[in-house]
Coordinates of C-alpha atoms in Angstrom, one line a residue:
M18 CA 99.5 39.1 7.5
I19 CA 100.7 38.5 4.0
A20 CA 103.4 36.1 5.1
A21 CA 101.0 34.4 7.5
A22 CA 98.4 33.9 4.8
I23 CA 101.0 32.4 2.5
L24 CA 102.5 30.1 5.1
I25 CA 99.1 28.9 6.4
A26 CA 98.0 28.0 2.9
L27 CA 101.3 26.2 2.4
I28 CA 100.9 24.2 5.6
L29 CA 97.4 23.2 4.6
L30 CA 98.4 22.2 1.1
V31 CA 101.2 20.0 2.4
S32 CA 99.0 18.5 5.0
W33 CA 96.3 17.8 2.5
L34 CA 98.7 16.0 0.2
Y35 CA 100.2 13.9 3.0
G36 CA 96.6 13.3 4.2
R37 CA 95.6 11.9 0.8
A38 CA 98.6 9.7 0.8
A39 CA 97.9 8.4 4.3
I40 CA 94.3 7.7 3.5
H41 CA 95.3 5.8 0.4
G42 CA 97.9 3.8 2.3
L43 CA 95.5 3.0 5.2
G44 CA 92.8 1.9 2.7
R45 CA 95.2 -0.5 1.0
L46 CA 96.5 -1.8 4.3
F47 CA 93.1 -2.5 5.7
N48 CA 91.4 -3.3 2.4
A49 CA 88.9 -0.6 3.2
T50 CA 86.9 1.6 0.8
G51 CA 85.2 5.0 1.0
E52 CA 88.2 7.3 0.3
K53 CA 86.0 9.7 -1.7
D54 CA 83.6 10.1 1.3
I55 CA 86.2 11.6 3.7
R56 CA 85.7 15.3 4.5
P57 CA 88.5 17.7 3.7
S58 CA 89.0 18.5 7.4
I59 CA 89.7 14.8 8.1
V60 CA 92.1 14.6 5.1
I61 CA 94.1 17.6 6.5
L62 CA 93.9 16.2 10.1
I63 CA 95.3 12.8 9.1
G64 CA 97.9 14.7 7.1
F65 CA 98.9 16.6 10.3
C66 CA 99.2 13.2 12.0
A67 CA 101.5 11.9 9.2
L68 CA 103.7 15.0 9.4
I69 CA 103.8 14.7 13.2
F70 CA 105.1 11.2 12.8
I71 CA 107.7 12.3 10.2
G72 CA 108.7 15.3 12.3
Q73 CA 109.3 13.1 15.4
L74 CA 111.2 10.5 13.4
F75 CA 113.4 13.1 11.8
S76 CA 114.0 14.8 15.2
L77 CA 115.7 11.6 16.4
V78 CA 118.6 12.0 14.0
M79 CA 118.6 15.6 12.7
P80 CA 117.4 19.1 13.5
L81 CA 114.0 20.1 12.1
G82 CA 115.5 22.8 9.8
L83 CA 116.1 23.3 6.1
A84 CA 117.0 19.7 5.3
A85 CA 113.9 18.4 7.0
I86 CA 111.5 20.7 5.2
L87 CA 113.1 20.0 1.9
I88 CA 112.6 16.3 2.3
V89 CA 109.0 16.9 3.3
A90 CA 108.5 19.3 0.3
A91 CA 110.0 16.6 -2.0
G92 CA 107.6 14.1 -0.6
G93 CA 104.7 16.5 -1.2
I94 CA 105.7 17.1 -4.8
A95 CA 105.9 13.3 -5.4
I96 CA 102.5 12.7 -3.8
A97 CA 101.0 15.5 -6.0
W98 CA 102.5 14.0 -9.1
L99 CA 101.1 10.5 -8.3
L100 CA 97.7 11.9 -7.4
N101 CA 97.5 13.8 -10.6
R102 CA 98.4 10.7 -12.6
S103 CA 95.9 8.4 -10.8
S104 CA 92.8 10.5 -10.1
G105 CA 93.6 14.1 -10.5
L106 CA 94.0 16.8 -7.9
K107 CA 90.4 17.4 -6.9
I108 CA 89.7 19.8 -4.0
A109 CA 86.2 20.4 -2.7
S110 CA 84.6 23.4 -4.3
I111 CA 82.8 26.1 -2.4
A112 CA 82.0 28.2 -5.4
R113 CA 78.3 27.5 -5.3
L114 CA 77.8 28.6 -1.8
P115 CA 75.0 31.2 -1.2
A116 CA 75.9 34.7 0.1
L117 CA 75.3 33.6 3.7
G118 CA 77.8 30.8 3.3
W119 CA 80.5 33.0 1.7
S120 CA 80.0 35.6 4.4
L121 CA 80.6 33.0 7.2
F122 CA 83.6 31.5 5.5
V123 CA 85.3 34.9 4.9
L124 CA 84.7 36.0 8.5
V125 CA 86.2 32.7 9.8
G126 CA 89.2 33.2 7.6
L127 CA 89.7 36.8 8.6
A128 CA 89.3 36.0 12.3
V129 CA 92.0 33.3 12.0
L130 CA 94.4 35.6 10.0
E131 CA 93.9 38.5 12.4
N132 CA 94.4 36.6 15.6
S133 CA 97.2 34.4 14.4
T134 CA 99.4 37.5 13.9
H135 CA 99.1 38.8 17.4
V136 CA 101.7 38.5 20.2
P137 CA 101.6 34.9 21.5
A138 CA 99.4 34.9 24.6
N139 CA 99.8 31.4 26.0
P140 CA 101.9 31.7 29.2
D141 CA 103.3 28.1 28.8
T142 CA 104.7 29.1 25.4
G143 CA 106.9 31.7 27.2
I144 CA 107.9 29.1 29.9
Y145 CA 108.8 26.2 27.6
H146 CA 107.0 25.8 24.3
A147 CA 109.1 28.3 22.4
Q148 CA 112.4 27.0 23.9
A149 CA 111.4 23.4 23.1
I150 CA 110.7 24.4 19.5
H151 CA 114.1 26.1 19.4
W152 CA 115.9 22.9 20.6
L153 CA 114.1 21.0 17.9
E154 CA 115.2 23.5 15.2
V155 CA 118.9 23.4 16.3
Y156 CA 119.6 19.9 17.5
P157 CA 118.4 16.3 17.2
A158 CA 116.8 14.8 20.3
V159 CA 119.2 15.8 23.2
P160 CA 119.7 13.1 25.9
G161 CA 118.5 14.2 29.3
L162 CA 117.2 17.6 28.1
G163 CA 114.6 17.4 30.9
N164 CA 117.4 17.8 33.4
L165 CA 118.0 21.3 32.1
H166 CA 114.3 22.1 32.5
T167 CA 111.8 19.4 33.3
R168 CA 109.1 20.9 31.1
L169 CA 111.4 20.3 28.1
A170 CA 110.8 16.5 28.7
F171 CA 107.1 16.8 28.2
N172 CA 107.7 16.0 24.6
S173 CA 104.5 17.1 22.9
S174 CA 104.5 16.0 19.3
W175 CA 102.7 19.2 18.4
L176 CA 105.9 21.1 19.1
A177 CA 107.7 18.9 16.6
L178 CA 105.2 19.8 13.9
N179 CA 105.6 23.5 14.8
A180 CA 109.3 23.3 14.5
L181 CA 109.0 21.5 11.1
F182 CA 107.0 24.5 9.8
S183 CA 108.7 27.3 11.7
F184 CA 111.0 28.2 8.7
S185 CA 113.5 29.6 11.2
F186 CA 116.3 28.9 8.6
L187 CA 115.0 31.9 6.6
G188 CA 116.4 34.1 9.3
L189 CA 113.1 36.2 9.6
R190 CA 111.9 34.6 12.8
S191 CA 110.5 31.3 14.0
F192 CA 107.0 31.2 12.6
H193 CA 104.3 29.6 14.7
L194 CA 101.3 29.3 12.4
V195 CA 100.3 25.6 12.7
S196 CA 97.7 26.4 15.3
A197 CA 96.2 28.9 12.9
A198 CA 96.1 26.3 10.1
L199 CA 94.3 23.8 12.3
T200 CA 91.9 26.4 13.5
L201 CA 91.1 27.5 10.0
T202 CA 90.5 23.8 9.1
A203 CA 88.1 23.4 12.0
G204 CA 86.4 26.7 11.5
I205 CA 85.7 26.1 7.8
D206 CA 84.6 22.5 8.5
F207 CA 82.2 23.7 11.2
A208 CA 80.9 26.6 9.0
R209 CA 80.4 24.1 6.2
G210 CA 78.4 21.9 8.6
A211 CA 76.2 24.9 9.6
M212 CA 75.6 25.6 5.9
E213 CA 74.7 22.0 5.2
W214 CA 72.2 22.2 8.1
Y215 CA 70.8 25.5 6.7
R216 CA 70.3 23.8 3.3
G217 CA 68.4 20.9 4.8
Q218 CA 71.0 18.3 5.8
A219 CA 70.0 18.2 9.4
T220 CA 72.3 15.4 10.5
I221 CA 73.4 15.2 14.1
A222 CA 77.0 15.7 13.0
N223 CA 76.1 19.0 11.2
I224 CA 74.2 20.2 14.3
L225 CA 77.2 19.5 16.5
R226 CA 79.5 21.4 14.0
T227 CA 77.1 24.4 14.2
I228 CA 77.3 24.3 18.0
F229 CA 81.1 24.1 17.9
L230 CA 81.7 26.9 15.4
P231 CA 81.3 29.9 17.8
L232 CA 82.9 28.0 20.6
V233 CA 86.2 27.7 18.6
F234 CA 86.7 31.4 18.7
F235 CA 85.1 32.0 22.1
V236 CA 87.5 29.6 23.8
L237 CA 90.5 29.6 21.6
G238 CA 90.6 33.0 19.9
S239 CA 93.5 34.2 22.1
Q240 CA 95.5 31.0 21.5
L241 CA 95.7 31.2 17.7
S242 CA 99.0 33.0 17.9
S243 CA 100.7 30.4 20.2
P244 CA 102.0 27.0 19.5
G245 CA 100.3 25.8 22.7
T246 CA 99.2 22.2 23.1
D247 CA 95.7 22.8 24.4
L248 CA 94.3 24.1 21.1
P249 CA 95.2 21.0 19.0
V250 CA 93.7 18.6 21.6
I251 CA 90.4 20.6 21.7
L252 CA 90.0 21.0 17.9
T253 CA 91.1 17.5 17.0
L254 CA 88.6 16.1 19.6
W255 CA 85.8 18.2 18.2
I256 CA 86.6 17.5 14.5
G257 CA 86.9 13.8 15.3
L258 CA 83.6 13.6 17.2
T259 CA 81.7 15.2 14.4
A260 CA 83.4 12.8 11.9
W261 CA 82.5 9.9 14.2
L262 CA 78.8 10.9 14.1
D263 CA 79.0 11.4 10.3
A264 CA 79.4 7.6 10.0
L265 CA 75.9 7.1 11.6
P266 CA 73.8 6.7 8.4
E267 CA 76.2 4.3 6.9
V268 CA 78.0 2.2 9.5
K269 CA 79.8 -0.4 7.4
G270 CA 81.0 -2.8 10.1
N271 CA 84.5 -4.2 9.7
N272 CA 87.2 -2.3 7.8
S273 CA 85.4 1.1 7.6
L274 CA 88.0 3.5 6.3
R275 CA 86.5 6.4 8.3
E276 CA 86.9 4.4 11.5
I277 CA 90.5 3.4 10.7
I278 CA 91.4 7.1 10.0
L279 CA 89.8 8.2 13.3
F280 CA 91.7 5.4 15.1
A281 CA 95.0 6.8 13.8
I282 CA 94.0 10.4 14.7
V283 CA 93.1 9.6 18.3
V284 CA 96.2 7.6 18.9
T285 CA 98.3 10.5 17.6
L286 CA 96.4 12.9 19.8
V287 CA 97.8 11.2 22.9
T288 CA 101.3 12.1 21.7
V289 CA 100.2 15.8 21.6
K290 CA 99.2 15.9 25.3
L291 CA 98.8 13.2 27.9
S292 CA 95.5 14.8 29.1
A293 CA 94.0 13.5 25.8
A294 CA 94.5 9.9 26.9
P295 CA 90.7 9.2 27.5
V296 CA 90.2 9.5 23.7
L297 CA 91.8 6.0 23.5
F298 CA 88.4 4.8 24.7
L299 CA 87.2 5.6 21.1
A300 CA 90.1 3.7 19.7
A301 CA 89.3 0.7 21.9
W302 CA 85.6 0.9 20.8
I303 CA 86.8 0.7 17.2
G304 CA 88.9 -2.3 18.1
L305 CA 85.9 -4.0 19.8
R306 CA 83.8 -3.4 16.7
N307 CA 86.3 -5.4 14.7
L308 CA 86.7 -8.4 17.1
K309 CA 85.2 -10.7 14.5
N310 CA 88.1 -9.9 12.3
P311 CA 91.3 -10.7 14.2
G312 CA 93.5 -9.6 11.3
T313 CA 92.0 -6.1 11.4
V314 CA 92.5 -6.0 15.2
L315 CA 96.2 -7.0 14.8
K316 CA 96.7 -4.4 12.1
L317 CA 95.1 -1.7 14.4
A318 CA 97.4 -2.7 17.2
G319 CA 100.4 -2.5 14.9
L320 CA 99.3 0.9 13.5
A321 CA 99.1 2.2 17.1
G322 CA 102.6 0.9 17.8
V323 CA 104.1 2.5 14.8
I324 CA 102.4 5.8 15.5
L325 CA 103.7 5.8 19.2
L326 CA 107.2 4.5 18.5
P327 CA 109.1 7.7 17.6
W328 CA 107.3 9.5 20.5
I329 CA 108.3 6.9 23.0
V330 CA 111.9 6.9 21.8
R331 CA 112.0 10.7 22.1
N332 CA 110.6 10.3 25.7
I333 CA 113.4 7.9 26.6
I334 CA 116.0 10.2 25.1
L335 CA 114.7 13.4 26.7
S336 CA 113.9 12.0 30.2
G337 CA 115.0 8.4 30.6
Y338 CA 111.4 7.3 31.0
L339 CA 109.0 5.6 28.7
I340 CA 106.5 8.3 29.4
Y341 CA 107.3 11.5 31.3
P342 CA 106.3 12.5 33.9
L343 CA 105.1 9.0 34.9
P344 CA 107.9 7.7 37.2
G345 CA 105.9 4.5 37.9
I346 CA 106.9 3.3 34.4
D347 CA 110.6 3.1 35.2
W348 CA 112.3 0.5 32.9
F349 CA 115.6 2.2 32.1
N350 CA 118.8 3.3 33.9
F351 CA 120.5 5.7 31.6
D352 CA 122.8 8.2 33.2
W353 CA 120.6 11.0 31.9
K354 CA 117.4 9.8 33.6
I355 CA 115.6 12.5 35.5
P356 CA 115.7 11.6 39.2
Q357 CA 112.5 9.8 40.3
E358 CA 111.8 12.2 43.1
V359 CA 111.9 15.1 40.6
A360 CA 109.5 13.4 38.2
R361 CA 107.2 12.5 41.1
T362 CA 107.3 16.1 42.4
E363 CA 106.5 17.3 38.8
V364 CA 103.2 15.3 38.8
L365 CA 102.1 16.5 42.2
T366 CA 103.0 20.1 41.5
I367 CA 100.9 20.1 38.3
Q368 CA 98.0 18.5 40.1
A369 CA 98.1 21.0 43.0
W370 CA 98.6 24.0 40.8
A371 CA 95.6 23.0 38.7
R372 CA 93.4 22.8 41.8
D373 CA 94.7 25.9 43.6
P374 CA 97.4 28.0 41.9
G375 CA 99.9 29.6 44.3
S376 CA 99.2 27.5 47.4
A377 CA 101.6 25.0 48.9
V378 CA 101.5 21.6 47.1
E379 CA 101.3 19.5 50.3
E380 CA 98.5 21.7 51.7
V381 CA 96.4 21.5 48.5
L382 CA 96.8 17.7 48.0
A383 CA 96.0 17.1 51.7
K384 CA 92.5 18.6 51.3
P385 CA 89.5 16.2 50.9
F386 CA 87.9 16.1 47.4
L387 CA 84.8 18.2 48.2
S388 CA 86.9 20.8 50.1
W389 CA 89.3 21.6 47.3
L390 CA 86.5 21.2 44.7
Q391 CA 84.4 23.9 46.4
L392 CA 87.2 26.3 46.6
W393 CA 88.2 25.5 43.0
F394 CA 84.7 26.2 41.7
I395 CA 84.3 29.5 43.7
E396 CA 87.4 30.9 42.1
K397 CA 86.1 30.4 38.5
T398 CA 84.6 33.2 36.4
A399 CA 80.9 33.3 35.7
N400 CA 81.4 31.9 32.2
Q401 CA 83.6 29.1 33.5
K402 CA 81.0 28.2 36.2
L403 CA 78.3 27.9 33.5
I404 CA 80.6 25.6 31.4
V405 CA 81.3 23.4 34.4
L406 CA 77.6 23.2 35.5
G407 CA 76.5 22.5 31.9
A408 CA 78.9 19.6 31.7
A409 CA 77.8 18.3 35.2
V410 CA 74.1 18.0 34.2
S411 CA 74.8 16.9 30.6
P412 CA 74.5 13.1 31.4
V413 CA 70.9 13.6 32.5
I414 CA 70.0 15.8 29.6
F415 CA 71.7 13.5 27.1
A416 CA 70.0 10.3 28.6
L417 CA 66.5 11.9 28.5
G418 CA 67.0 13.1 24.9
L419 CA 68.1 9.7 23.8
A420 CA 65.2 8.0 25.5
I421 CA 62.6 10.3 23.9
G422 CA 64.3 10.1 20.5
H423 CA 64.5 6.3 20.6
Q424 CA 60.9 6.0 21.7
A425 CA 59.9 8.2 18.8
K426 CA 61.8 5.9 16.5
K427 CA 64.1 8.7 15.4
L428 CA 67.3 6.9 16.5
G429 CA 68.3 3.4 15.5
Q430 CA 70.5 1.0 17.3
E431 CA 73.6 1.9 15.3
R432 CA 72.9 5.6 15.7
L433 CA 72.6 5.1 19.5
A434 CA 75.8 3.1 19.6
N435 CA 77.9 5.9 18.0
L436 CA 76.2 8.6 20.0
V437 CA 76.7 6.8 23.3
S438 CA 80.3 5.9 22.5
G439 CA 81.1 9.5 21.6
F440 CA 79.4 10.8 24.7
L441 CA 81.1 8.3 27.0
T442 CA 84.5 9.3 25.5
V443 CA 84.1 12.9 26.4
L444 CA 82.5 12.0 29.8
L445 CA 85.5 9.9 30.6
G446 CA 87.8 12.7 29.5
A447 CA 86.0 15.2 31.8
V448 CA 86.3 12.8 34.8
Y449 CA 90.0 12.1 34.0
W450 CA 90.6 15.8 33.8
L451 CA 88.9 16.6 37.1
F452 CA 90.9 14.0 39.1
T453 CA 94.3 14.7 37.5
A454 CA 94.9 18.4 36.6
P455 CA 91.6 20.3 36.6
D456 CA 92.9 23.6 35.2
I457 CA 89.9 24.9 33.3
R458 CA 92.1 25.6 30.2
F459 CA 92.9 21.9 30.0
G460 CA 89.3 20.8 30.2
Y461 CA 87.4 23.0 27.8
G462 CA 87.5 20.4 25.0
F463 CA 85.8 17.7 27.1
L464 CA 83.4 20.0 29.1
L465 CA 82.0 21.9 26.1
A466 CA 81.8 18.7 24.0
L467 CA 79.7 17.2 26.8
T468 CA 77.2 20.0 26.8
G469 CA 77.1 20.1 23.0
M470 CA 76.4 16.4 22.7
A471 CA 73.8 16.5 25.5
V472 CA 71.7 18.9 23.5
L473 CA 72.1 17.1 20.2
P474 CA 69.1 14.7 20.5
W475 CA 66.9 17.6 21.6
T476 CA 68.0 19.9 18.8
A477 CA 67.5 17.1 16.2
L478 CA 64.0 16.4 17.5
M479 CA 63.1 20.1 17.4
D480 CA 64.3 20.4 13.9
I481 CA 62.4 17.3 12.8
H482 CA 59.1 18.6 14.4
A483 CA 59.5 22.2 13.3
G484 CA 58.0 21.5 9.9
A485 CA 57.7 24.6 7.7
S486 CA 59.2 26.8 10.5
A487 CA 62.5 24.9 10.4
K488 CA 63.8 27.0 7.5
I489 CA 63.1 30.2 9.4
F490 CA 64.9 28.8 12.5
R491 CA 67.9 27.8 10.4
S492 CA 68.0 31.2 8.7
I493 CA 68.0 33.0 12.1
L494 CA 70.7 30.6 13.3
M495 CA 72.9 31.4 10.2
V496 CA 72.5 35.1 10.7
G497 CA 73.4 34.7 14.4
L498 CA 76.6 32.8 13.5
I499 CA 77.6 35.5 11.0
A500 CA 76.8 38.3 13.6
Y501 CA 79.0 36.5 16.2
Q502 CA 81.9 36.0 13.8
L503 CA 81.7 39.7 12.8
F504 CA 81.6 40.7 16.5
F505 CA 84.6 38.5 17.3
L506 CA 86.6 39.9 14.4
V507 CA 85.9 43.5 15.4
Q508 CA 86.5 42.9 19.1
S509 CA 89.8 41.1 18.5
F510 CA 91.1 43.5 15.8
E511 CA 94.3 45.3 16.9
A512 CA 94.4 48.5 14.9
Q513 CA 97.4 49.9 16.7
S514 CA 99.7 47.1 15.5
I515 CA 98.3 46.5 12.0
G516 CA 101.3 48.3 10.4
Q517 CA 103.7 46.0 12.3
R518 CA 101.7 42.9 11.3
L519 CA 100.9 43.7 7.7
V520 CA 103.8 41.7 6.2
L521 CA 105.0 39.5 9.1
P522 CA 103.2 38.2 12.2
V523 CA 104.4 39.6 15.6
D524 CA 107.5 37.7 16.8
Y525 CA 107.8 36.1 20.2
P526 CA 108.3 38.6 23.0
Q527 CA 111.9 39.0 24.4
L528 CA 112.1 39.5 28.1
P529 CA 115.1 40.2 30.4
S530 CA 117.4 37.3 31.2
E531 CA 120.6 36.7 33.1
P532 CA 123.6 34.5 32.3
C533 CA 123.8 31.3 34.4
L534 CA 126.1 28.3 34.5
V535 CA 125.0 24.8 33.8
G536 CA 128.0 22.8 34.8
E537 CA 130.9 24.6 33.0
S538 CA 128.7 26.0 30.2
Q539 CA 126.9 29.3 30.1
A540 CA 123.2 29.3 29.5
W541 CA 120.5 32.0 30.3
C542 CA 118.0 32.2 33.1
A543 CA 114.8 34.3 33.1
A544 CA 115.3 37.5 35.1
P545 CA 113.1 38.0 38.1
E546 CA 110.9 40.6 36.3
A547 CA 110.3 38.0 33.5
W548 CA 108.3 35.8 35.8
T549 CA 110.0 32.5 34.7
Q550 CA 109.3 33.3 31.0
C551 CA 112.2 32.8 28.5
W552 CA 110.2 32.7 25.2
Y553 CA 112.4 32.0 22.1
E554 CA 115.5 34.1 22.7
P555 CA 118.1 34.0 24.2
F556 CA 118.9 30.3 23.7
P557 CA 119.3 28.1 25.6
C558 CA 117.2 29.7 28.3
I559 CA 115.5 28.2 31.4
P560 CA 113.1 29.7 33.9
T561 CA 115.3 28.8 36.9
L562 CA 118.6 26.9 37.3
N563 CA 118.4 23.3 38.4
D564 CA 121.4 22.9 40.8
W565 CA 121.2 19.1 40.6
A566 CA 121.9 19.0 36.8
E567 CA 125.1 19.1 34.8
T568 CA 126.2 18.7 31.2
R569 CA 127.2 15.3 29.8
G570 CA 129.9 16.8 27.5
E571 CA 131.4 19.9 26.0
D572 CA 128.5 20.5 23.6
W573 CA 124.8 21.1 24.3
R574 CA 124.0 18.2 21.9
D575 CA 125.8 15.8 24.4
G576 CA 122.9 16.4 26.8
F577 CA 122.4 16.7 30.5
R578 CA 122.3 14.4 33.6
P579 CA 121.8 14.6 37.3
K580 CA 125.0 15.2 39.3

C-alpha cells in the first residue's frame, strides 16, 4: 500500500502538470479564456490525454521503459518550473472542508488504496491486457503483432499509459495503478460536488456528481486493481458529462476553453475503446456550436487529427488496418496484415459472445432481435435488470422532467441545450452498445448515466421547492454517502492479505503455461487449466496458438504475418 500510495500520487502530480500545460496551450491556440475556472479533475483528465498521446507517440519508436519515463519526468519538471515562474503552483485547497467533507474524502481515498492493491480481477487483463502492456514495455510497436494473438491488435491507448507508468524497469513488478489514479480523481471530484451541493450550490452538475459517487464503487470497485479499458471509458464519460453541465450558467459561445478541453477528451476516449465512439456526438455538437467561426472549426478538426494520428499509425503497424477490427476499412496491403476473414470473425465473435456467451456464433447471430434480447435479459442478475430497465424508461422520465422544469421557468434555452445534448450522447451510446456488443460490463457507463441524467430535472426541482427542509435533505444525503463509503471499504477489505500488500500491491497472477512454437521461435501458450489466461508472465504468451501465423524475422521485434 505504501508503494501504491506513492505511485498514485506521482501519477496524479505528473498528470496535473501536463494538464496545466495542455490547457495553457489549447487556450493560446484557440484564443480562449477561463483557465482558472477549470476543475482539478478536468486538469488531471486532460493531462492523462496528453500523456496518452505522448505514450503512443513514443511507442512507435521506443519501448515505454526507463528512457520514456525519464523524458516525461524531465518535461514535468520543466512545466513545473515555468508554472512557478508565471503564476505559481496553486493547487485547490480542501483544508476548510467541514468534518462531513473530510470524512467522505478520506473514505474515498482509503477505498481506492485498498482495492487497487488487490489481485487483478478483470478476466480480459489475464487474456491480453497484461501481455499487451508487456509488449509495450519491451519493444516499440511490432508489425503484425495481432497475428500472434488478435486481441493484441485492439490497440487501446489506455494500455500505453499503463505501460508508461508501470515502472517495470525497477525490477519489482509491472505496476498497474493508473486506473486507481483515475478512480481517485473521479471519486474526489464527485465527493466535492456532493459537498458543494450540501453547502448550497445545488447545480445540476453537482447533483449528478452526487449520484455518480456511490456508483463508481458499486460498479467499478473490483476493477481498480486491473488496467482494464472499461473503467476509463466509464469514469471519463461521467467526469466529462458533469463538466459539460458545469458550463450551463456561463455558456460563452465561440471559443469556450471548457468546451475545447472536453472536445480533446472525448476524441481521446475513442482511442481508449471503440465502444466509446458515440461520445463523438458531443464533439460534433461542439463543432456545430462554432460554425459561425470557421477558423475554430478547422482548428478543432486539426486537433482531432493530431490526437488520433499516433493511434491510427499504431493500428496500421499492429494489424495492417486503419482501425481494427473493422475489415471494411481496408486501405493497405502490408505483408503483416491480419487476414480479412480473421478480422471479420473477430467482430462476429465479440458480438455473439456479448449476446449469449458460450453459444455457437452462427446460432446466436441468426436469432431475431427480440429473441436474443429476451434470452439476454433473462440471464442478467436482479441488479443488472434494474439498471437496464431504468435506462429503458429514462427518456420518458427525462422528457417529463424537462417539460415541467421549463414550464416552471427553471430551465433556460442554453440550459436545455446542454442537458439535451448530454442526454442524447449517452442515449446514442446505449443504443450503439445494444446493437454492437451488449455485454453489461461494456454498457454500465451509458446505462447508469442515462438513469442519472433522467432524474436530474426532478431532483433539481425538488431541491428548489424544498425550502427550509432542503438543508435537512442534503444532510441526510451526506450521511448516507459516508455510510455507503464506509460499508464499501469494510466489505472490500482483505484482512488476510494485508501483510502481503502493506508495501507493494499484489502482483499479476501466474498460471500454468506450455511452450509452443510460432514459426521457428518458442513462445508460451496458456495451459488448459489456465482457461486462456496468460497474465504478465511468461512472455510472450498467447491463449492459443494461431496455426496460420509465422514470424517475419529472427527477432520478436521483426513482427508476425500470415503464412
